[in-house]
Coordinates of C-alpha atoms in Angstrom, one line a residue:
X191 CA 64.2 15.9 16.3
X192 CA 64.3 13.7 13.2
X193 CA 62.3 10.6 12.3
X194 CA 63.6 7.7 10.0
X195 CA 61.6 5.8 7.5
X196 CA 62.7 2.5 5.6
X197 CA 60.5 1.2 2.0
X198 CA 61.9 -2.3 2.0
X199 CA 61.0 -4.0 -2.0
X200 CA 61.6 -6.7 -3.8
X201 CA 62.3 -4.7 -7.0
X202 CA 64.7 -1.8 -6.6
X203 CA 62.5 1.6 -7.0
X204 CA 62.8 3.2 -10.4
X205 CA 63.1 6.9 -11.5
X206 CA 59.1 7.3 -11.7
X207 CA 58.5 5.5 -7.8
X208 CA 61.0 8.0 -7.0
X209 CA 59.6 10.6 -8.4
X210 CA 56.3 9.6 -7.2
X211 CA 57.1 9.5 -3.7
X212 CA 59.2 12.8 -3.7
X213 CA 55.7 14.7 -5.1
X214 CA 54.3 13.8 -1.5
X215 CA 54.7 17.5 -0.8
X216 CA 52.9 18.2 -3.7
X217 CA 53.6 19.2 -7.8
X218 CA 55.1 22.5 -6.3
X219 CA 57.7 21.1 -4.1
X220 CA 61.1 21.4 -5.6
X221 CA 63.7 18.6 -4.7
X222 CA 67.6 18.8 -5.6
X223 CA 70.2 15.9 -6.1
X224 CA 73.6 15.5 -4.2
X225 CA 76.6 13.9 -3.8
X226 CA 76.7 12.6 -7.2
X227 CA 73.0 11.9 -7.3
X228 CA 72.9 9.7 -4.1
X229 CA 71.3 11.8 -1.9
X230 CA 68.3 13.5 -2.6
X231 CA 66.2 16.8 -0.6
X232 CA 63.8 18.5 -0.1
X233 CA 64.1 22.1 1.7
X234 CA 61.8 24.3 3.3
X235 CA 61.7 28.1 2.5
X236 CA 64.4 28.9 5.2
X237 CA 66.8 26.5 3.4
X238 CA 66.4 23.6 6.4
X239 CA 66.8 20.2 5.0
X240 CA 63.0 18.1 5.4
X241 CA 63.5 15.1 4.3
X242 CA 66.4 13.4 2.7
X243 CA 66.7 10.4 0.6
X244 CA 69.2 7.7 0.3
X245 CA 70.2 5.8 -3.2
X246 CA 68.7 2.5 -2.8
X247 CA 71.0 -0.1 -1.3
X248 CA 70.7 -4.0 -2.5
X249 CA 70.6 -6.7 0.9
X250 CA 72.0 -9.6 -0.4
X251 CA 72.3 -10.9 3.1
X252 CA 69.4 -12.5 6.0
X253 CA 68.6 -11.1 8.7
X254 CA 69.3 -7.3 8.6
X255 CA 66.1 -5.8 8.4
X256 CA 64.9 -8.1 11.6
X257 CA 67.8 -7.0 13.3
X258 CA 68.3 -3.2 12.9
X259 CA 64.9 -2.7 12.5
X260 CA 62.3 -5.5 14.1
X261 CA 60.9 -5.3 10.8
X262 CA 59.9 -8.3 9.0
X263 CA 61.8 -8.3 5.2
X264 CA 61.2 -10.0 2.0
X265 CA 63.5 -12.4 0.9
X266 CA 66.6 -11.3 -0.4
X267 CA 67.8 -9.5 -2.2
X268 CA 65.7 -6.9 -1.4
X269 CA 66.2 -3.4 -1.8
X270 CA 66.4 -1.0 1.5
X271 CA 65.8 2.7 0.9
X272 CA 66.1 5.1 3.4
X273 CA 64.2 8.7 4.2
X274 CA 65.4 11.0 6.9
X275 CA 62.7 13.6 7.8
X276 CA 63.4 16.4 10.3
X277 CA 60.6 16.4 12.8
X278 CA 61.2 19.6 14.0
X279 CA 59.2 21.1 10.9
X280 CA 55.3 19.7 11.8
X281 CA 55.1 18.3 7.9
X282 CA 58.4 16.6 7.3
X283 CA 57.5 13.0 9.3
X284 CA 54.5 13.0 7.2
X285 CA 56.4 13.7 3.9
X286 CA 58.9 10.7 4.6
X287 CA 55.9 8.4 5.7
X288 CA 54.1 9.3 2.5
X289 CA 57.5 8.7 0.4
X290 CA 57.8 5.5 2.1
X291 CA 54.6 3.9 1.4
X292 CA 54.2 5.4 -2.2
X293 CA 57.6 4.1 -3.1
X294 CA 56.6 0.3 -1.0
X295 CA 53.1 0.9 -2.8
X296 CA 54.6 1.2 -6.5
X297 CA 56.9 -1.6 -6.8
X298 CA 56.2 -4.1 -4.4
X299 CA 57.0 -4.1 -0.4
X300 CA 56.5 -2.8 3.0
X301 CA 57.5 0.7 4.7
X302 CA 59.1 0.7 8.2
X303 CA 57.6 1.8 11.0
X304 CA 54.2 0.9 9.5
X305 CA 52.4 3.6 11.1
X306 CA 54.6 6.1 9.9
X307 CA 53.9 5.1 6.3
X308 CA 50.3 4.4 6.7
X309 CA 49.0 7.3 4.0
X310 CA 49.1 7.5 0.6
X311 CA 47.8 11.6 0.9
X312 CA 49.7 14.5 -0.5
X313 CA 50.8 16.6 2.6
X314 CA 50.4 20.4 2.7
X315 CA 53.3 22.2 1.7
X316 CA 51.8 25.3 1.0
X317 CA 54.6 28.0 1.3
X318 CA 57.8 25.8 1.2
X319 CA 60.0 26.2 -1.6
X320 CA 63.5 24.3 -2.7
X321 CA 66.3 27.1 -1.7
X322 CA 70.2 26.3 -2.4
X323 CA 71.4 24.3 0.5
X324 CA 73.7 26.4 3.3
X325 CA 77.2 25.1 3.4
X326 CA 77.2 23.8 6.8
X327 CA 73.6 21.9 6.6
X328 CA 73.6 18.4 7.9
X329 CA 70.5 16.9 7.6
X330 CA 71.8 14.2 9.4
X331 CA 72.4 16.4 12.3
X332 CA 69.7 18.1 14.8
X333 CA 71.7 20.4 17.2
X334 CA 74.9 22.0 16.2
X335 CA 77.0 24.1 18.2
X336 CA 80.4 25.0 18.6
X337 CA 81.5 22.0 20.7
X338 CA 79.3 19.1 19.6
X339 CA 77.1 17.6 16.9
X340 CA 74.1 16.2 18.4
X341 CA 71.7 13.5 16.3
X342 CA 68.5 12.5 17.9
X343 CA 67.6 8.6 16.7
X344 CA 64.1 6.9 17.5
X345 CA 64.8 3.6 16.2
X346 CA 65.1 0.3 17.6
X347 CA 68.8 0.1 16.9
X348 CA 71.5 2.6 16.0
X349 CA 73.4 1.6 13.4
X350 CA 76.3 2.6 11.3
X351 CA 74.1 3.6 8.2
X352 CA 75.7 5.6 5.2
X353 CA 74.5 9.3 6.5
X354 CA 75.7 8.2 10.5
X355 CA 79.2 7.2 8.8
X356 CA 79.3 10.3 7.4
X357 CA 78.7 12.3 10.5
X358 CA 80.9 10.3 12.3
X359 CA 83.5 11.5 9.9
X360 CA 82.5 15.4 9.4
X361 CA 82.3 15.5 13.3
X362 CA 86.0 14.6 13.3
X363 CA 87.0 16.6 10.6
X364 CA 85.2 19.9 12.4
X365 CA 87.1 19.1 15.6
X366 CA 83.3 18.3 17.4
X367 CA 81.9 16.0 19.8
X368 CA 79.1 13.7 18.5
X369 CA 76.0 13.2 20.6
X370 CA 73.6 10.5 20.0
X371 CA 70.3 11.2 21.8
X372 CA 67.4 8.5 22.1
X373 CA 64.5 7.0 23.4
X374 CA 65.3 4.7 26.3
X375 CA 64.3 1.6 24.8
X376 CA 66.5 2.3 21.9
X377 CA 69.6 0.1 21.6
X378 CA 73.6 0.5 20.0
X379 CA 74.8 -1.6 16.9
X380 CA 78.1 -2.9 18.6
X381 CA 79.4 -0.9 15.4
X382 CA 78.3 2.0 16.9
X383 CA 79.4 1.5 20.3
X384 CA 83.3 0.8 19.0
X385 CA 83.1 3.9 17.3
X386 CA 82.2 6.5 19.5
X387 CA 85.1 8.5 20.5
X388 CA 85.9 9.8 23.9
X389 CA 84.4 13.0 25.6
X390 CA 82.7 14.7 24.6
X391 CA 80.8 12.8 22.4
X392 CA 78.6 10.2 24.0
X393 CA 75.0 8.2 23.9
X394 CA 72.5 10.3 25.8
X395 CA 69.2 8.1 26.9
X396 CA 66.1 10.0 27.8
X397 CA 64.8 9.4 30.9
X398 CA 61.5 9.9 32.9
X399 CA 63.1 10.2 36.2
X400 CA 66.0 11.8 35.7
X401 CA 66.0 13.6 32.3
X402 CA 68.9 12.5 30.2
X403 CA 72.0 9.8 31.7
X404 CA 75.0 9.1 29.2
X405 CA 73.9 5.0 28.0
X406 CA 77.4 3.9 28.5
X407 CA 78.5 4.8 31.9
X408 CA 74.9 6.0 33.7
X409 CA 75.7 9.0 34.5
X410 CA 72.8 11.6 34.9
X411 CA 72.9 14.2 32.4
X412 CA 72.0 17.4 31.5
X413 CA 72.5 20.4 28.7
X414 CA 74.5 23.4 29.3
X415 CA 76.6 25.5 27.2
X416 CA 75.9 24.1 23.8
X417 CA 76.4 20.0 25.0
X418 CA 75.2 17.5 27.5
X419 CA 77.6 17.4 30.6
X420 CA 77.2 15.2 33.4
X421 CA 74.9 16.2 36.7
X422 CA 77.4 17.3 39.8
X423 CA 76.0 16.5 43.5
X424 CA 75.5 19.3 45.5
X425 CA 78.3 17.9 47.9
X426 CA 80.7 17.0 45.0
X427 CA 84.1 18.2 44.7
X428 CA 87.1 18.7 42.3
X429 CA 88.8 15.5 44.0
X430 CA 85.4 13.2 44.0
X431 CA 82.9 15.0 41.8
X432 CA 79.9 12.1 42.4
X433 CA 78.3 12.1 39.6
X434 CA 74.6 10.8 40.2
X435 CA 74.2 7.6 38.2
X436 CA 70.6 6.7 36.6
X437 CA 68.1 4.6 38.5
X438 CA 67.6 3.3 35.2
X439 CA 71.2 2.3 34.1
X440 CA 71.6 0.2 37.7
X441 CA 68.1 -1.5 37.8
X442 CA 68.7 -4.9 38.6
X443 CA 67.8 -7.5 36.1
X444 CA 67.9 -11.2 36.6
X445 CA 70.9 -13.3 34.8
X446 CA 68.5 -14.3 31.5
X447 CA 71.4 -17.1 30.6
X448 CA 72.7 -15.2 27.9
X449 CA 76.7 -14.8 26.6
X450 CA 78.6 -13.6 24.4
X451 CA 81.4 -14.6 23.4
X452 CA 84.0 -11.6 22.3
X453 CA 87.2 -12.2 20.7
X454 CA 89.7 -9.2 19.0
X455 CA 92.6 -9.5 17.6
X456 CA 95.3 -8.1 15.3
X457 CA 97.6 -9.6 12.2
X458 CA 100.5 -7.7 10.9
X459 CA 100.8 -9.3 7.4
X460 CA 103.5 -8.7 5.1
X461 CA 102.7 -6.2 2.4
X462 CA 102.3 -8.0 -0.9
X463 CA 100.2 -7.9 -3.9
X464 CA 99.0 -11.7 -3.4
X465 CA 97.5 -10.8 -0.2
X466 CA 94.5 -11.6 0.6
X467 CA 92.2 -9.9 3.3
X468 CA 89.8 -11.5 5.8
X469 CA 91.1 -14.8 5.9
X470 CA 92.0 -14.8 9.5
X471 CA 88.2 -13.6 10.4
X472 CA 87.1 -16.2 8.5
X473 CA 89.1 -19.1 10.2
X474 CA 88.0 -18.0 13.6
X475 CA 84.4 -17.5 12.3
X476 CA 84.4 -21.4 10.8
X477 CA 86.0 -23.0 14.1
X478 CA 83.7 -20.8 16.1
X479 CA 80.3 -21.6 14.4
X480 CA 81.3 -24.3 11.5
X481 CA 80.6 -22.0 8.6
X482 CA 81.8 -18.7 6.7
X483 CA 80.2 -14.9 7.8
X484 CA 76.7 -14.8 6.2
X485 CA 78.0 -10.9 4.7
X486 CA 79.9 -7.8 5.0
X487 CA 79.8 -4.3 4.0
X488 CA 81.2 -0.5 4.7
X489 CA 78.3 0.7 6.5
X490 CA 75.0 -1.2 8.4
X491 CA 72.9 -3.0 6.7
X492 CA 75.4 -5.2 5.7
X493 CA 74.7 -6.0 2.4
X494 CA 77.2 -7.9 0.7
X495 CA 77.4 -11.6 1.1
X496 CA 80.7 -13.1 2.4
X497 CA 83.7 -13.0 -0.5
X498 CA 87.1 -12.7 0.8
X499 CA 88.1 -11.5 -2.8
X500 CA 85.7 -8.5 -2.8
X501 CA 86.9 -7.5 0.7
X502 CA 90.6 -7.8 -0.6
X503 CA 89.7 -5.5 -3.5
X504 CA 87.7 -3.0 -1.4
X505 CA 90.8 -2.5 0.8
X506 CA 93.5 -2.4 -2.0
X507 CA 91.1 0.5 -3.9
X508 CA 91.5 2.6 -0.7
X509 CA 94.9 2.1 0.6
X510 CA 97.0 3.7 1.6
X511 CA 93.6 5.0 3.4
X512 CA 92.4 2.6 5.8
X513 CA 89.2 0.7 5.5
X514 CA 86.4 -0.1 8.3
X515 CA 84.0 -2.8 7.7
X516 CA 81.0 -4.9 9.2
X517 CA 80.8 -8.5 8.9
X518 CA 77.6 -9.9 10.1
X519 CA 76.3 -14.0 11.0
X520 CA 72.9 -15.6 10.2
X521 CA 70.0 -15.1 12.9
X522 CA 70.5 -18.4 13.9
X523 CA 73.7 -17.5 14.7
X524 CA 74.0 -13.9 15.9
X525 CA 77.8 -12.7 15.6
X526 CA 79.2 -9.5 14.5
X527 CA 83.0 -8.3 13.8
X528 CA 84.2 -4.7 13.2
X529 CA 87.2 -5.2 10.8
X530 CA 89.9 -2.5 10.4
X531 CA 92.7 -2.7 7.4
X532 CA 95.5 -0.1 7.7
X533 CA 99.0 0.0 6.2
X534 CA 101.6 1.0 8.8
X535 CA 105.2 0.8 8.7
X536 CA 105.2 -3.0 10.2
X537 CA 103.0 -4.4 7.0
X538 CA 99.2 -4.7 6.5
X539 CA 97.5 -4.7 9.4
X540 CA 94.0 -6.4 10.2
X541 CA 92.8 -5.2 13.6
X542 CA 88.6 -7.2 14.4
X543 CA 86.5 -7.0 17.3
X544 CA 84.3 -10.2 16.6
X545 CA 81.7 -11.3 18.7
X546 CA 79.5 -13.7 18.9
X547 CA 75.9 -14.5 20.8
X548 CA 74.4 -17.6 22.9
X549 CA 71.0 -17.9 24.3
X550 CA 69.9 -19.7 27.7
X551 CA 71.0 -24.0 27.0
X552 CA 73.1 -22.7 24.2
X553 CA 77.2 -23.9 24.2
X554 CA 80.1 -21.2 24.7
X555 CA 82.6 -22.6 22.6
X556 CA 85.0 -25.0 24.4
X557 CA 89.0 -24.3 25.1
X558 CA 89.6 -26.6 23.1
X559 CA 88.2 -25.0 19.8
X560 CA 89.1 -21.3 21.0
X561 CA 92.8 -22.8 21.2
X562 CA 91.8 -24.5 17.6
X563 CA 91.1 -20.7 16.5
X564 CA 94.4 -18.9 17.8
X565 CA 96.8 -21.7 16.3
X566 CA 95.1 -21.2 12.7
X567 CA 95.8 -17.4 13.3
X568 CA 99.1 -17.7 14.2
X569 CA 100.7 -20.2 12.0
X570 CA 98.9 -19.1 9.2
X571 CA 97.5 -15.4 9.5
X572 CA 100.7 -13.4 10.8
X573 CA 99.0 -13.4 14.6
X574 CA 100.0 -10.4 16.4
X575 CA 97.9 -11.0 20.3
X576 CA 94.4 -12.1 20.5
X577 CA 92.3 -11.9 23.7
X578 CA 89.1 -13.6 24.2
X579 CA 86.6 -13.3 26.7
X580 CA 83.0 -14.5 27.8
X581 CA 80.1 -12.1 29.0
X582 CA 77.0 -11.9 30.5
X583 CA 75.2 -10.1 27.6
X584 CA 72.6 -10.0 25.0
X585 CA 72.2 -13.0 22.3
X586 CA 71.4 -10.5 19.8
X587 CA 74.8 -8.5 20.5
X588 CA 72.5 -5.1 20.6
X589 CA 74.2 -2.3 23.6
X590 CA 71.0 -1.7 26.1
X591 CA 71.3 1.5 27.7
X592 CA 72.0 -0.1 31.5
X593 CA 74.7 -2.1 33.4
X594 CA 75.7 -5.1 31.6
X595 CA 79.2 -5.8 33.2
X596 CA 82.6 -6.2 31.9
X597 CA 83.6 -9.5 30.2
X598 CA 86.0 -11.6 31.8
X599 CA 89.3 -12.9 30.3
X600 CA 89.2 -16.0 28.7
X601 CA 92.6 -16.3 27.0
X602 CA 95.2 -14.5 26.0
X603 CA 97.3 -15.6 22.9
X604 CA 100.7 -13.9 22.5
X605 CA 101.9 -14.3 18.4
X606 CA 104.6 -16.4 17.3
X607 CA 106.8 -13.0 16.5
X608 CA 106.2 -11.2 19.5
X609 CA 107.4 -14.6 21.5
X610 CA 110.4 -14.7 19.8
X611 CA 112.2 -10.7 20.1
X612 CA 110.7 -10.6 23.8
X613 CA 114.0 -11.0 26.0
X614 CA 115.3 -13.9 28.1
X615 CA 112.0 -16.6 28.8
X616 CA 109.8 -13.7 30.0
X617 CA 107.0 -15.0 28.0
X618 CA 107.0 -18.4 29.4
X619 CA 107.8 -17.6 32.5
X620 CA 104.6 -15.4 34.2
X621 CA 102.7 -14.7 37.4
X622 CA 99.7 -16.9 36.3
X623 CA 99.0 -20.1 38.1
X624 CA 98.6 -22.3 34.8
X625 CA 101.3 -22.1 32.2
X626 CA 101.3 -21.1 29.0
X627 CA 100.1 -23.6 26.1
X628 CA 102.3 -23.9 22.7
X629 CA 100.8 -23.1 19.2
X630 CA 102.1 -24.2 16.2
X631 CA 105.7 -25.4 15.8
X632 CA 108.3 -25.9 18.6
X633 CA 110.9 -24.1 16.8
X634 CA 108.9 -21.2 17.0
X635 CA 105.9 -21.1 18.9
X636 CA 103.0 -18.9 19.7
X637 CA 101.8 -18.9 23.7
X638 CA 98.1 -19.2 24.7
X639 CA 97.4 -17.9 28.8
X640 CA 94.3 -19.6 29.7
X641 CA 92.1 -18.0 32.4
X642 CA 89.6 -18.9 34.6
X643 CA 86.5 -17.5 32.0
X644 CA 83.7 -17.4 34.7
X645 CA 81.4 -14.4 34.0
X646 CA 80.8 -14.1 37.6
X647 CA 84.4 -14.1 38.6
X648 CA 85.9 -10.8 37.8
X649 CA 89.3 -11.7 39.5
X650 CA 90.3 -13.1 35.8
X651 CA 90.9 -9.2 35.2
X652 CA 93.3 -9.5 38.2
X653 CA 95.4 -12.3 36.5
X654 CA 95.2 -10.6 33.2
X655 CA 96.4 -7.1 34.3
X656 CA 99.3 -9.1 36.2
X657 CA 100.5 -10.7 32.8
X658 CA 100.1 -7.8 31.1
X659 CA 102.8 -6.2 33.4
X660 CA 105.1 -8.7 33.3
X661 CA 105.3 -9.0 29.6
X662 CA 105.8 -5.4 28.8
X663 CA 109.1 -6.1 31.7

């Protein structure tokens, strides 16, 4: 089991804080630099990883700490410095507390949770010792075995941190599932949420009544032969295996009034030097809210503020590899897109999941500015398809471990391009009961399929499905 520990400060800790906090073990405690001097560790005699430090990353951008962690911040920029300590040796939550709050102590801030990082004290050490590091540690990792990699998080939300990211990828390059276990009031960054991959990895939720049930789906849980598999009934079989689904996961919950509104969508773009990135995410953003993304990054926090230049640069430094990144709103505004860049053999391509959150008396967005949205992206952004729907979900745009329900089409927008080369009037001519709404010029229009939108009515799926099948012919 590991524990996670935040020093939030105004000035970014120097080599002595540092150096400070890492002596929590004591002047006989040994640490080693990684990775270029980015990560940091400590080791017990075995060789296992106790606590593990990350460089110090600058938030530029309102709102993170509050949302990822509860956590109150000081005003940015701040500096956000994270400790990973392995729980399952008795001293390493104490050595990252003690970090923490000798590093918050030093130059100026707070430590997160507080009473993790409520002593000053050098912890007892006595008989650990800094070994060379095994070639297959993780430290970000608690269970491994040959099918799955299995991380156990106790913090409010999960987010896509720098060390998660990089299990995320190491899981995938090992061919293993990834396993996210937590407490059952923790919650998933929708970051988090997009990128989990199919079986076997999944979010496992502890449970008093029932143990361990998959957050996504409910399904009771349990571990056997190396990975958590999903709880047969004693009358299942191979045709209709009836899983048992958590008590928990289907509580009922009264509607609270709150939406979200999702929207994703993709732009091929031409390749060119002059391009330039995360303009069409920023049109929809401005029409949707009436101002720019409040930042970005490549990992959660998002740290950067909102420049359309820097994202441009970030993604022509890595091509051909693709690029993922988070683009967050102000707390007045909660809204969060996933943005993914890749070069294919069609052009550049932009694929964003973008949502955005509403409170009870708060306004969905009207037709008429969603339509607003897709005619910018398609006369000017190289508009593939968009679909947008509306959801009965959390403002905050955090994944609860229970039921939610599915969102419910919206609209569908078909791009100017894939109007055009689709034969005969197929696109105009479809099942739906309204029809199709021009964008941009006659000559060469995109189409915009309204639907009914009515969280409550899931028949919109119904209608959706039904154009889907009659465009693809």
């Amino acid at each position: 089991m590991t524990k996670d520990v935040v020093a939030l400060t105004k000035k970014m800790p120097d080599p002595l804080s540092v150096i400070a906090g890492l002596l929590s073990g004591g002047p006989d405690t040994l640490v080693g630099a990684e990775e270029d001097g980015a990560l940091v560790r400590l080791h017990d005699d075995q060789g296992r990883p106790l606590l593990s430090v990350e460089a110090p990353l600058l938030v530029q951008v309102r709102g993170e700490a509050h949302r990822l962690l509860g956590a109150d911040e000081p005003e940015v920029p701040y500096w956000w410095t994270e400790a990973r300590a392995t729980t399952g040796v008795r001293e390493a939550e104490a050595l990252a507390g003690t970090f923490a709050a000798r590093v918050a102590t030093l130059v100026g801030g707070t430590a997160w949770p507080r009473e993790a990082a409520a002593s000053l004290a050098v912890v007892n050490t006595e008989g650990m010792t800094a070994v060379p590091v095994p070639a297959a540690a993780q430290p970000a990792v608690d269970v491994l075995t040959d099918k799955v990699a299995v991380v156990i998080q106790d913090r409010p939300v999960v987010a896509m941190t720098a060390w998660l990211a990089h299990t995320f990828r190491a899981a995938a390059e090992a061919e293993l599932g990834l396993q996210i276990v937590t407490p059952a009031g923790t919650r998933l960054s929708p970051t988090v949420r997009g990128a989990l991959p199919g079986w076997p990895s999944r979010w496992v939720v502890q449970d008093e009544k029932c143990g361990y049930y998959d957050g996504l789906s409910g399904a009771v849980l349990t571990w056997a032969n190396g990975l958590f598999v999903t709880v047969e009934s004693p009358d299942a079989t191979p045709e209709d295996p009836r899983t048992p689904v958590a008590e928990s996961f289907t509580q009922e919950i009264a509607d609270s009034g709150e939406r979200q509104l999702a929207i994703s969508f993709r732009c091929v773009h031409p390749a060119d030097d002059r391009l330039v990135l995360g303009g069409a995410l920023e049109a929809v953003w401005r029409e949707i809210t009436g101002e720019p993304p409040a930042g970005w990054g490549t990992e959660e926090p998002a740290n950067l503020p909102w420049s359309l230049r820097q994202v441009t640069d970030v993604a022509f430094e890595r091509a051909p590899a693709p690029t993922w990144l988070v683009v967050v709103g102000t707390p007045e505004r909660p809204a969060l897109a996933t943005v993914r860049v890749s070069r294919t053999k069609g052009g550049v391509e932009e694929d964003v999941t973008l949502a955005f959150g509403y409170g009870p008396g708060e306004t969905v967005p009207t037709d008429a500015s969603i339509m607003k949205a897709a005619e910018i992206l398609a006369t000017r952004h190289d508009l593939q398809s968009m679909l947008v729907q509306v959801r009965r979900a959390r403002r905050d745009l955090a994944v609860p471990p229970r039921f939610e329900g599915p969102g419910v089409p919206y609209a569908f927008v078909l791009g100017a391009e894939e109007v055009r080369t689709m034969p005969g009037d197929r696109a105009r001519r479809t099942p739906l009961r309204e029809k199709p709404r021009e964008l941009g010029p006659k000559t060469r229009p995109a189409l915009y399929y309204p639907f009914p939108g009515n969280p409550s009515d899931l028949s919109g799926w119904k209608d959706f499905e039904g154009l889907m099948t009659h465009l693809k012919g």
